[in-house]
Coordinates of C-alpha atoms and ligand atoms in Angstrom, one line a residue:
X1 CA 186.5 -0.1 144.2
X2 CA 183.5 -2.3 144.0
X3 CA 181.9 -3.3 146.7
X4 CA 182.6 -6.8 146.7
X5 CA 186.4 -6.3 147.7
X6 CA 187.3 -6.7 150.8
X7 CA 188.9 -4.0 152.4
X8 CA 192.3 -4.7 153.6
X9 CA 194.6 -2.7 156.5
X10 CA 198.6 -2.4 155.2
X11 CA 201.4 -1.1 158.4
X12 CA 203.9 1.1 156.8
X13 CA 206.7 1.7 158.6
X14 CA 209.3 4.4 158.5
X15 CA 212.4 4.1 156.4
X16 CA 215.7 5.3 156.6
X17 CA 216.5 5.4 152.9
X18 CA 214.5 4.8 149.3
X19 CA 216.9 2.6 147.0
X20 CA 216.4 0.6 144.1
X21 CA 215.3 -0.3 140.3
X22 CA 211.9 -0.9 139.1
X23 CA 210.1 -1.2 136.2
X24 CA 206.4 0.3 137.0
X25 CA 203.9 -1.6 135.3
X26 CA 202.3 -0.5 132.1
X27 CA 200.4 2.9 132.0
X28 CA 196.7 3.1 132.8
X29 CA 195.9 5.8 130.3
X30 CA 197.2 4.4 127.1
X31 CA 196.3 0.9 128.1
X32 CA 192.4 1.8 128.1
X33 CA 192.9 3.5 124.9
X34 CA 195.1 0.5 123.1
X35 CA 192.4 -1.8 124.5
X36 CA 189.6 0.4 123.0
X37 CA 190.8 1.3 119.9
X38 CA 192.3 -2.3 119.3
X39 CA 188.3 -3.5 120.2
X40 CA 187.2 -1.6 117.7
X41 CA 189.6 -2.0 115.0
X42 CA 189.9 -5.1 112.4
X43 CA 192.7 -7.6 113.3
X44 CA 194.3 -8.5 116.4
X45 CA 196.4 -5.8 118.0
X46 CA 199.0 -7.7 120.4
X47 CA 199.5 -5.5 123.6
X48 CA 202.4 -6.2 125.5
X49 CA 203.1 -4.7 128.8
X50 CA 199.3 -3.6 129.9
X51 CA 198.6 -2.5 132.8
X52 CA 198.0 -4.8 135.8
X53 CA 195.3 -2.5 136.9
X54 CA 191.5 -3.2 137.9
X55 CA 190.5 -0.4 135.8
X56 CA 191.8 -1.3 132.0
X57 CA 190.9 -4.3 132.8
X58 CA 187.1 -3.4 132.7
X59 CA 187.7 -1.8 129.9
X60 CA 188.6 -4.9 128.5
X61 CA 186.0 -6.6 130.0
X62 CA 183.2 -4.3 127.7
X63 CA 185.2 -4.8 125.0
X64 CA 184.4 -8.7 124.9
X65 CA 180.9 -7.0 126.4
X66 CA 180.7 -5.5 122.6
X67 CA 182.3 -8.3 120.7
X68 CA 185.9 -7.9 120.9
X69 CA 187.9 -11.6 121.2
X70 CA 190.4 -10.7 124.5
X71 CA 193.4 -13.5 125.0
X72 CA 195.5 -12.2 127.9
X73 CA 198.6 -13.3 128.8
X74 CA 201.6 -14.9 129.3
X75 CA 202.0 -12.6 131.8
X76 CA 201.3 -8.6 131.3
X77 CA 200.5 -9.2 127.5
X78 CA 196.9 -8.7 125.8
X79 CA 195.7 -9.6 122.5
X80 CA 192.5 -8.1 121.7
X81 CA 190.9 -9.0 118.0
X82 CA 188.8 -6.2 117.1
X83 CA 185.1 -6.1 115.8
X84 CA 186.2 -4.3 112.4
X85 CA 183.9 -1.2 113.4
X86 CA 180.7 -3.1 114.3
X87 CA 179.9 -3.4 118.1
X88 CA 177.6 -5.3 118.8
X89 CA 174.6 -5.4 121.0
X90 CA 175.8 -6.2 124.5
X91 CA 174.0 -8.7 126.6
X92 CA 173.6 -7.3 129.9
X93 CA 175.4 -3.8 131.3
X94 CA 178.6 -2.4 130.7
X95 CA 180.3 -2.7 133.9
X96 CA 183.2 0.0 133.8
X97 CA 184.0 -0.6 137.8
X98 CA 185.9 2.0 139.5
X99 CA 186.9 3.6 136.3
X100 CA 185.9 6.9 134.9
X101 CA 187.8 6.3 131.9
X102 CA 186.2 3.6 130.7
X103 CA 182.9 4.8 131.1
X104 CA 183.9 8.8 129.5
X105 CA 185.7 7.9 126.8
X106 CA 184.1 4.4 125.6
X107 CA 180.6 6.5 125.5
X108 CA 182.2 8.6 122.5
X109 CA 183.1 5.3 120.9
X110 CA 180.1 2.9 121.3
X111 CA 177.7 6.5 120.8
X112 CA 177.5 5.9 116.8
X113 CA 176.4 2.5 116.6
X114 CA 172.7 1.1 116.2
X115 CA 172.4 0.0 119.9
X116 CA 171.5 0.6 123.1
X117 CA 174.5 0.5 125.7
X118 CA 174.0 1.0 129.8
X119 CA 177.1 1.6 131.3
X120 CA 177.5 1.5 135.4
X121 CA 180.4 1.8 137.9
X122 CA 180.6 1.4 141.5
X123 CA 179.9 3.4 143.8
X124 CA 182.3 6.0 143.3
X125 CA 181.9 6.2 139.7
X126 CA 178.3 6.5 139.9
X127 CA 178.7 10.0 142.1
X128 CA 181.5 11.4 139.5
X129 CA 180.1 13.7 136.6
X130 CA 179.3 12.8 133.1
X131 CA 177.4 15.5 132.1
X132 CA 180.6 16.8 130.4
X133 CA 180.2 14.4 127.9
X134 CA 176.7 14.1 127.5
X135 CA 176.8 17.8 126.1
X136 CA 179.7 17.5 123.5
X137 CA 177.8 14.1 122.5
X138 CA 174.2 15.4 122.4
X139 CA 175.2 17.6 120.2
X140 CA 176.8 15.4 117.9
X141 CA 173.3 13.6 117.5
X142 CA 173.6 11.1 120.6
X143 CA 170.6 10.1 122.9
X144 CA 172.1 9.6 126.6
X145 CA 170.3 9.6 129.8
X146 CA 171.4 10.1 133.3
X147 CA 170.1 9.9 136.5
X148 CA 170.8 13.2 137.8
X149 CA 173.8 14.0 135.7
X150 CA 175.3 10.9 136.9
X151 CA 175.9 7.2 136.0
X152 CA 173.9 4.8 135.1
X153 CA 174.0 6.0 131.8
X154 CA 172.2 5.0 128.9
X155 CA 173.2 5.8 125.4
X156 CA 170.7 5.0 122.0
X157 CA 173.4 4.8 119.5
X158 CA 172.6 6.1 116.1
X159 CA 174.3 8.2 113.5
X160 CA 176.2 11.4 114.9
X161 CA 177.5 14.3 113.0
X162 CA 180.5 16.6 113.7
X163 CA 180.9 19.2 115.9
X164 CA 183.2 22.0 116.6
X165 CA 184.0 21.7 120.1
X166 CA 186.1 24.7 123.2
X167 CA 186.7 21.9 125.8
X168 CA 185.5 24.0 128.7
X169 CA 186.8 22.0 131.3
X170 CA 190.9 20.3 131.0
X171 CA 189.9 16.9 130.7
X172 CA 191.5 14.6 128.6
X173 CA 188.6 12.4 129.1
X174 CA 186.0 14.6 127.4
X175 CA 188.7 15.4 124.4
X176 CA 188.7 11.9 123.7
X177 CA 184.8 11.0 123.9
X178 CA 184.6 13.8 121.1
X179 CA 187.6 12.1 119.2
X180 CA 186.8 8.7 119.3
X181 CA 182.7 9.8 118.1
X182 CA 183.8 12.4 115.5
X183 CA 185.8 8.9 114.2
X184 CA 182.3 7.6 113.2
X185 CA 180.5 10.8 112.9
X186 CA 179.2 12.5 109.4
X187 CA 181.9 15.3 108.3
X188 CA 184.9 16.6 110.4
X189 CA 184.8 17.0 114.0
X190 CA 187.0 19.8 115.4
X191 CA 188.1 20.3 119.1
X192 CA 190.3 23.2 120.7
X193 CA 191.2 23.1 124.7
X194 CA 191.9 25.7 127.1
X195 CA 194.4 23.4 128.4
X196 CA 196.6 20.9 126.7
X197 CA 195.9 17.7 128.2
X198 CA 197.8 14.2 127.8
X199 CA 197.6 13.6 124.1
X200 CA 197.7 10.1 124.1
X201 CA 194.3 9.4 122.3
X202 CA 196.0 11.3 119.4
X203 CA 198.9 9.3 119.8
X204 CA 196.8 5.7 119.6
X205 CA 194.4 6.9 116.8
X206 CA 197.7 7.9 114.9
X207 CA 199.0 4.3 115.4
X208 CA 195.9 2.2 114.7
X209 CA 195.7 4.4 111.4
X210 CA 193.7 7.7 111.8
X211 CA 194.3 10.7 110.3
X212 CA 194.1 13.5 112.9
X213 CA 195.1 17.2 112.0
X214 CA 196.7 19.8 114.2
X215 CA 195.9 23.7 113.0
X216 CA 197.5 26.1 116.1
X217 CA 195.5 24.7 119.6
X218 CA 192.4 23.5 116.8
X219 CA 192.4 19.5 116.5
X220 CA 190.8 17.7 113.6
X221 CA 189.5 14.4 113.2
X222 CA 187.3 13.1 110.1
X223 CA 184.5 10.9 110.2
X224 CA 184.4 7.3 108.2
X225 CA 187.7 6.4 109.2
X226 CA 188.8 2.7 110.2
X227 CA 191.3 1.4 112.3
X228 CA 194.0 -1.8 111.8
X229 CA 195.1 -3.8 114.7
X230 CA 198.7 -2.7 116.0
X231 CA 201.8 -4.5 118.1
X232 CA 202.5 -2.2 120.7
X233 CA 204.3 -2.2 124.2
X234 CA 202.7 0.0 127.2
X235 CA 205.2 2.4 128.4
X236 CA 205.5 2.5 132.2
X237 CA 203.1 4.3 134.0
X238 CA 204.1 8.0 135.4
X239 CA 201.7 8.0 137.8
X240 CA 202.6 4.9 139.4
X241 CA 206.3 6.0 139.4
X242 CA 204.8 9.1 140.8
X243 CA 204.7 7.4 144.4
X244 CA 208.3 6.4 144.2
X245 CA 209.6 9.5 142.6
X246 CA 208.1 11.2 145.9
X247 CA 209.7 8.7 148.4
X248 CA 213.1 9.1 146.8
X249 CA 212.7 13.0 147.6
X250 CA 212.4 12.0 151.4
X251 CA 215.9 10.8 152.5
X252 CA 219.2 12.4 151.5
X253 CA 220.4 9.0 150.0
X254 CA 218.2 7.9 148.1
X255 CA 218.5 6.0 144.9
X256 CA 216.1 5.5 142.3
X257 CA 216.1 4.0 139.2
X258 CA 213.1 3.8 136.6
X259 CA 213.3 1.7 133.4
X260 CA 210.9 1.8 129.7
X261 CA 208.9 5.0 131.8
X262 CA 206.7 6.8 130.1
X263 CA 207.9 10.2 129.4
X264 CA 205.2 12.0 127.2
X265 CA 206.1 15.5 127.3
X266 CA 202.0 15.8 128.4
X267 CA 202.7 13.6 131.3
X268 CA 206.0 14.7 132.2
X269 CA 205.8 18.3 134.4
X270 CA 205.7 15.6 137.1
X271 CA 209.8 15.5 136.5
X272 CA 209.5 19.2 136.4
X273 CA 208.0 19.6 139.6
X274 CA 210.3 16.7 141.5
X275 CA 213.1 18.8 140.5
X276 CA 211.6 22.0 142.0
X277 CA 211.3 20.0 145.0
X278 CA 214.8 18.8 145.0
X279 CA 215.0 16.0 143.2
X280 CA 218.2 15.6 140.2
X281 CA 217.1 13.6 138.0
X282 CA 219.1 11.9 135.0
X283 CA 217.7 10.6 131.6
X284 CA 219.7 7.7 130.9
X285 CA 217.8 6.7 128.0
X286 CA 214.8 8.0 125.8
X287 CA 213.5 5.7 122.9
X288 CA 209.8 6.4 120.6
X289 CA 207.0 3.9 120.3
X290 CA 203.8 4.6 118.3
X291 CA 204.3 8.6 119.4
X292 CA 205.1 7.7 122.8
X293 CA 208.1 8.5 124.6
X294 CA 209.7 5.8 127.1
X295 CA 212.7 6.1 128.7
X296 CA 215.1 5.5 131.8
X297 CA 215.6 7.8 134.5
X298 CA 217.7 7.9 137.5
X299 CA 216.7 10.1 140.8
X300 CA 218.4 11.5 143.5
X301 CA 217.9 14.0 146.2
X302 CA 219.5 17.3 145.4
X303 CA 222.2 18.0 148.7
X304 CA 220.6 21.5 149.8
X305 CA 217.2 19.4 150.6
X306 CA 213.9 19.1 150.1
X307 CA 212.7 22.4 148.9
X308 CA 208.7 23.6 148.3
X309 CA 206.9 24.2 145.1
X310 CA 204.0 26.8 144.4
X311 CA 201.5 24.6 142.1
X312 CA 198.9 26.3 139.9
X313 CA 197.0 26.9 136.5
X314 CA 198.2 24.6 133.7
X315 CA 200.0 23.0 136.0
X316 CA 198.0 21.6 138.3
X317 CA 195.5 20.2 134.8
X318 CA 198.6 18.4 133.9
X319 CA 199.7 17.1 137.3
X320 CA 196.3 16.3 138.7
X321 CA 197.0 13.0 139.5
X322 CA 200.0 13.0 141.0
X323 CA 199.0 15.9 143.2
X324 CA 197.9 13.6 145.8
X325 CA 200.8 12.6 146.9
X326 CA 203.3 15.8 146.3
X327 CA 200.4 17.0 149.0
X328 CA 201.1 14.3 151.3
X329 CA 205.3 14.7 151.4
X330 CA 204.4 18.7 151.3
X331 CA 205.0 18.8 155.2
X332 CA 208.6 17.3 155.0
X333 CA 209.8 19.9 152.4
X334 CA 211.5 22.9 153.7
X335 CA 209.1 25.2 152.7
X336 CA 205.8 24.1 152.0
X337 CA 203.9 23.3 149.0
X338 CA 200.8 25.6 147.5
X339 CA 198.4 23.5 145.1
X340 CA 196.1 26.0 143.6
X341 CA 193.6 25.5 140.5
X342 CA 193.0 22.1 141.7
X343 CA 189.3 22.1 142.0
X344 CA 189.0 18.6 139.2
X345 CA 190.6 17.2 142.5
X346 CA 187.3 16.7 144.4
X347 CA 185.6 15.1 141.6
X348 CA 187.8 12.2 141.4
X349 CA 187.2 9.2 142.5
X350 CA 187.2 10.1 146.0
X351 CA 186.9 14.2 147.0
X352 CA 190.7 14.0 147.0
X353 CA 190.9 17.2 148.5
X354 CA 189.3 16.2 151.7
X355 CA 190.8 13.4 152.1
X356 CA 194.4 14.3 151.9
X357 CA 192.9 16.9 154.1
X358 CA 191.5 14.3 156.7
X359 CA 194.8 12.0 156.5
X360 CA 197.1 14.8 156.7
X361 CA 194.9 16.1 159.7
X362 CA 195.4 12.5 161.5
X363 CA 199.3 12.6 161.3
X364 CA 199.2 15.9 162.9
X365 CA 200.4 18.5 160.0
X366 CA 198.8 21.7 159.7
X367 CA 197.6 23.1 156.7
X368 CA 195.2 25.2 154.9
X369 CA 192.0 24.0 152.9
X370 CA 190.9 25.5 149.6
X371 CA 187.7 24.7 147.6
X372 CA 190.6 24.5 144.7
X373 CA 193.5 23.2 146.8
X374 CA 195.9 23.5 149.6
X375 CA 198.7 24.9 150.8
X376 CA 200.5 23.1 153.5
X377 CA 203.9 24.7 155.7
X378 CA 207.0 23.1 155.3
X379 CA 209.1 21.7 158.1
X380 CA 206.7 19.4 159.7
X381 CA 207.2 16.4 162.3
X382 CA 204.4 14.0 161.5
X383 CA 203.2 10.9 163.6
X384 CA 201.7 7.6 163.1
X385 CA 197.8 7.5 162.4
X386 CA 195.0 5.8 161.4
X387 CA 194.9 6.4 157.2
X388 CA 191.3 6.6 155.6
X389 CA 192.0 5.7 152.1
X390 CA 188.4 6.8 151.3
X391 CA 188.8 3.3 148.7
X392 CA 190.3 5.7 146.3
X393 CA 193.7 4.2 144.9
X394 CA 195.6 7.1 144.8
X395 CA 194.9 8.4 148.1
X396 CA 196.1 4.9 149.7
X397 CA 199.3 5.1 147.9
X398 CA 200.1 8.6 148.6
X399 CA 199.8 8.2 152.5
X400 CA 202.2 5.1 152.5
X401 CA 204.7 7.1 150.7
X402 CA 203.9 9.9 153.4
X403 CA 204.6 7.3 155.9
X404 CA 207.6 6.8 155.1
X405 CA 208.9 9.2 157.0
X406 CA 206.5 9.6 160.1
X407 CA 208.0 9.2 163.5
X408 CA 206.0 5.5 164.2
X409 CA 203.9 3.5 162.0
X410 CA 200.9 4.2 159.8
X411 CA 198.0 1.9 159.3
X412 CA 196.4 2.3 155.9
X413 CA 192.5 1.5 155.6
X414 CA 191.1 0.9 152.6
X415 CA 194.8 -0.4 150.9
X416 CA 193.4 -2.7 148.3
X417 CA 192.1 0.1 146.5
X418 CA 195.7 0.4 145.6
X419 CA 194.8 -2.5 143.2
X420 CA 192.6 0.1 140.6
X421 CA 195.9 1.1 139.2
X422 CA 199.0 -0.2 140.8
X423 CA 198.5 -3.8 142.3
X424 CA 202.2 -4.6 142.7
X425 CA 202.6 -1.3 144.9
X426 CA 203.0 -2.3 148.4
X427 CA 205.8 -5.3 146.8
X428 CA 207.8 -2.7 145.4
X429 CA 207.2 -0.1 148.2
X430 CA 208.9 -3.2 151.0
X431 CA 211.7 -3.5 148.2
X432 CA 212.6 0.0 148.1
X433 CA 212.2 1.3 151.4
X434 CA 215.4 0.9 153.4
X435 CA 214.9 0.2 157.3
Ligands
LIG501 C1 192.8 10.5 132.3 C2 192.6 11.8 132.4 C3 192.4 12.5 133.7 C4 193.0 11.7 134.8 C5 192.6 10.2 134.8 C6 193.0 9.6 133.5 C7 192.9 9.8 131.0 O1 191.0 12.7 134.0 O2 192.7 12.2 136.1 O3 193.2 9.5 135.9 O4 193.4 8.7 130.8 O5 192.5 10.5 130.0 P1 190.2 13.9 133.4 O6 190.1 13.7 131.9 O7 188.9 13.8 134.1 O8 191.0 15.1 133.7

């Protein structure tokens, strides 16, 4: 968060039931790529349903930065008219904010142009590595500069040419800094991961136009290409629904319904894993826009109980976000939950490790602490306690769901963070929790 919100304190109180419909706002992930690629493109690409998040929203906000028209509104819709592949020189800084998606994956796109770009973040984002990209980039041809590996960064655009790229760490991120430069670079750029990550920059390039290839795990992308504005809607975001998928696992009533969610198959081992915990869930409807899948599901707690989950290798890559708060129910299951492989976790925007660590700590639960994860006993009474939401979003969100079912009330720290990707949470948290 930047420093210039204040911090706010939210009381969560226990519930006796999680029941309801809601329709999560629009997802994070593809709304920074729609709002890219649709900056870049020529026409105007009308977005409905972005997401109310701080974070896209700085992504539009360097988009105007490079000469992208942005209109938003009525309400959640965006219409961004696109510079027809020719940023421009920005002004001042590109502010990316909290968010390291921004500031990874718009470096691949501004890297090829005949200007120079400095890109900060806040606090948090200026701790958070970008190394990872500077190598794949560099070696396309880009001149970047860190200070210690580490934002602010400053890129001298100029022609890049194609690379062959092993993604060494999973990170969608990095994937799509390399697919959105070897879009402008000399020749074809290919890319293979250890780890299939969310695909949506595939998706997005594919529906503003591109031509991407798929040989086995080897992904292609030619250089030269342009893009044409799109209409597109935002499918819900997983993430957010995340929270509420977890709270519906904590009473044996509860009642959840989600409506136009995203379900891309890259984002949805979440549903796998709230089944392994107990959860039934049933797809009441699956449609297809531009690639993406979006549906309506409806969850309930399975009547043997909350069970535990062993989480590890691909797994955790593809969960990473929502492993937050899976850690902070873990002490209500039956028997416990192991996240292993996890290590991405304290690079996020907070050490997330630590601080579910440190929260968990506060309500009482015990619990062991890996450089790469945790694993945390089952069957646990938790209290009321102080929650340090470290300002990171996720980590604010995942200890009022926790609180949910504590034996007195919680008092988050640190809630407006909540804001970076899920502003309406603590609305739809009051509407759904039964007291
Ligand atoms: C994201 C990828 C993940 C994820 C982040 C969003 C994306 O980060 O944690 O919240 O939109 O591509 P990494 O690429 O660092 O794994």
């Amino acid at each position: 968060m930047s420093s210039s919100t204040e911090s706010t304190t939210r009381i969560v109180r226990p519930a006796r039931s999680f029941q309801g419909s809601v329709t999560v706002p629009g997802d994070k992930s593809i709304s920074h790529r729609y709002g890219m690629l649709a900056g870049i493109a020529e026409g105007t690409s009308k977005l409905q349903n972005f997401s109310t998040g701080a974070d896209p929203h700085s992504t539009l906000g360097c988009m105007e930065a490079l000469g992208a028209t942005v209109t938003k509104g009525p309400g959640t819709s965006v219409e961004v008219t696109g510079t027809a592949g020719a940023f421009r020189q920005p002004a001042g800084d590109l502010d990316c904010g909290n968010s390291g998606s921004t500031m990874r994956m718009l470096a691949g796109l501004v890297a090829s142009h005949p200007h120079t770009f400095t890109m900060i973040g806040d606090a948090s984002l200026s701790g958070r590595p970008m190394e990872r990209i500077r190598k794949p980039l560099s070696a396309m041809g880009a001149k970047i500069d860190l200070v210690d590996g580490h934002a602010p960064m400053t890129i001298h655009g100029g022609p890049l040419k194609a690379i062959d790229f092993d993604t060494p760490i999973p990170s969608a991120q990095v994937k799509t800094a390399v697919l959105f430069a070897g879009l402008q670079a000399e020749g074809v750029t290919s890319l293979s991961e250890a780890v299939r990550t969310r695909d949506h920059s595939e998706h997005a390039l594919r529906a503003f136009g591109a031509k991407l290839e798929r040989n086995g795990e080897r992904l292609s992308i030619a250089g030269g290409q342009k893009l044409k504005a799109i209409d597109a809607v935002v499918p819900g975001d997983i993430s957010s629904a995340a929270f509420f998928l977890c709270a519906a696992l904590l009473f044996p009533d509860s009642n959840l319904v989600l409506d136009s969610l995203g379900m891309n198959p890259t984002r949805a081992s979440l549903l796998d894993v709230i089944t392994m915990l107990g959860g039934r869930i049933k797809v009441l409807m699956v449609e297809e826009h531009h690639g993406e899948t979006i549906g309506t599901i409806q969850v309930n707690r399975d009547a043997s109980g909350l069970k535990g989950a062993e989480i590890s290798g691909a797994l955790s890559a593809q969960i990473i976000d929502e492993l937050p708060v899976i850690a902070a129910i873990a002490p209500y299951t039956n028997n416990g939950v192991i996240i292993r492989d996890a290590k991405e976790l304290r690079v996020k925007e907070s050490d997330r490790i630590a601080l579910v660590a440190k929260n968990l700590k506060a309500m009482g639960a015990e619990f062991t602490e890996y450089e790469d994860g945790l694993a945390i006993p089952g069957n646990q009474k938790l209290h009321g306690a102080e929650i340090d939401s470290g300002s990171d979003h996720r980590i604010a969100m995942a200890f009022s769901v926790a609180a949910l079912r504590a034996s007195s009330e919680n008092i988050i720290h640190g809630a407006e963070a909540a804001a970076i990707s899920f502003p309406e949470f603590f609305n739809f948290l009051d509407e759904l929790a039964q007291r």
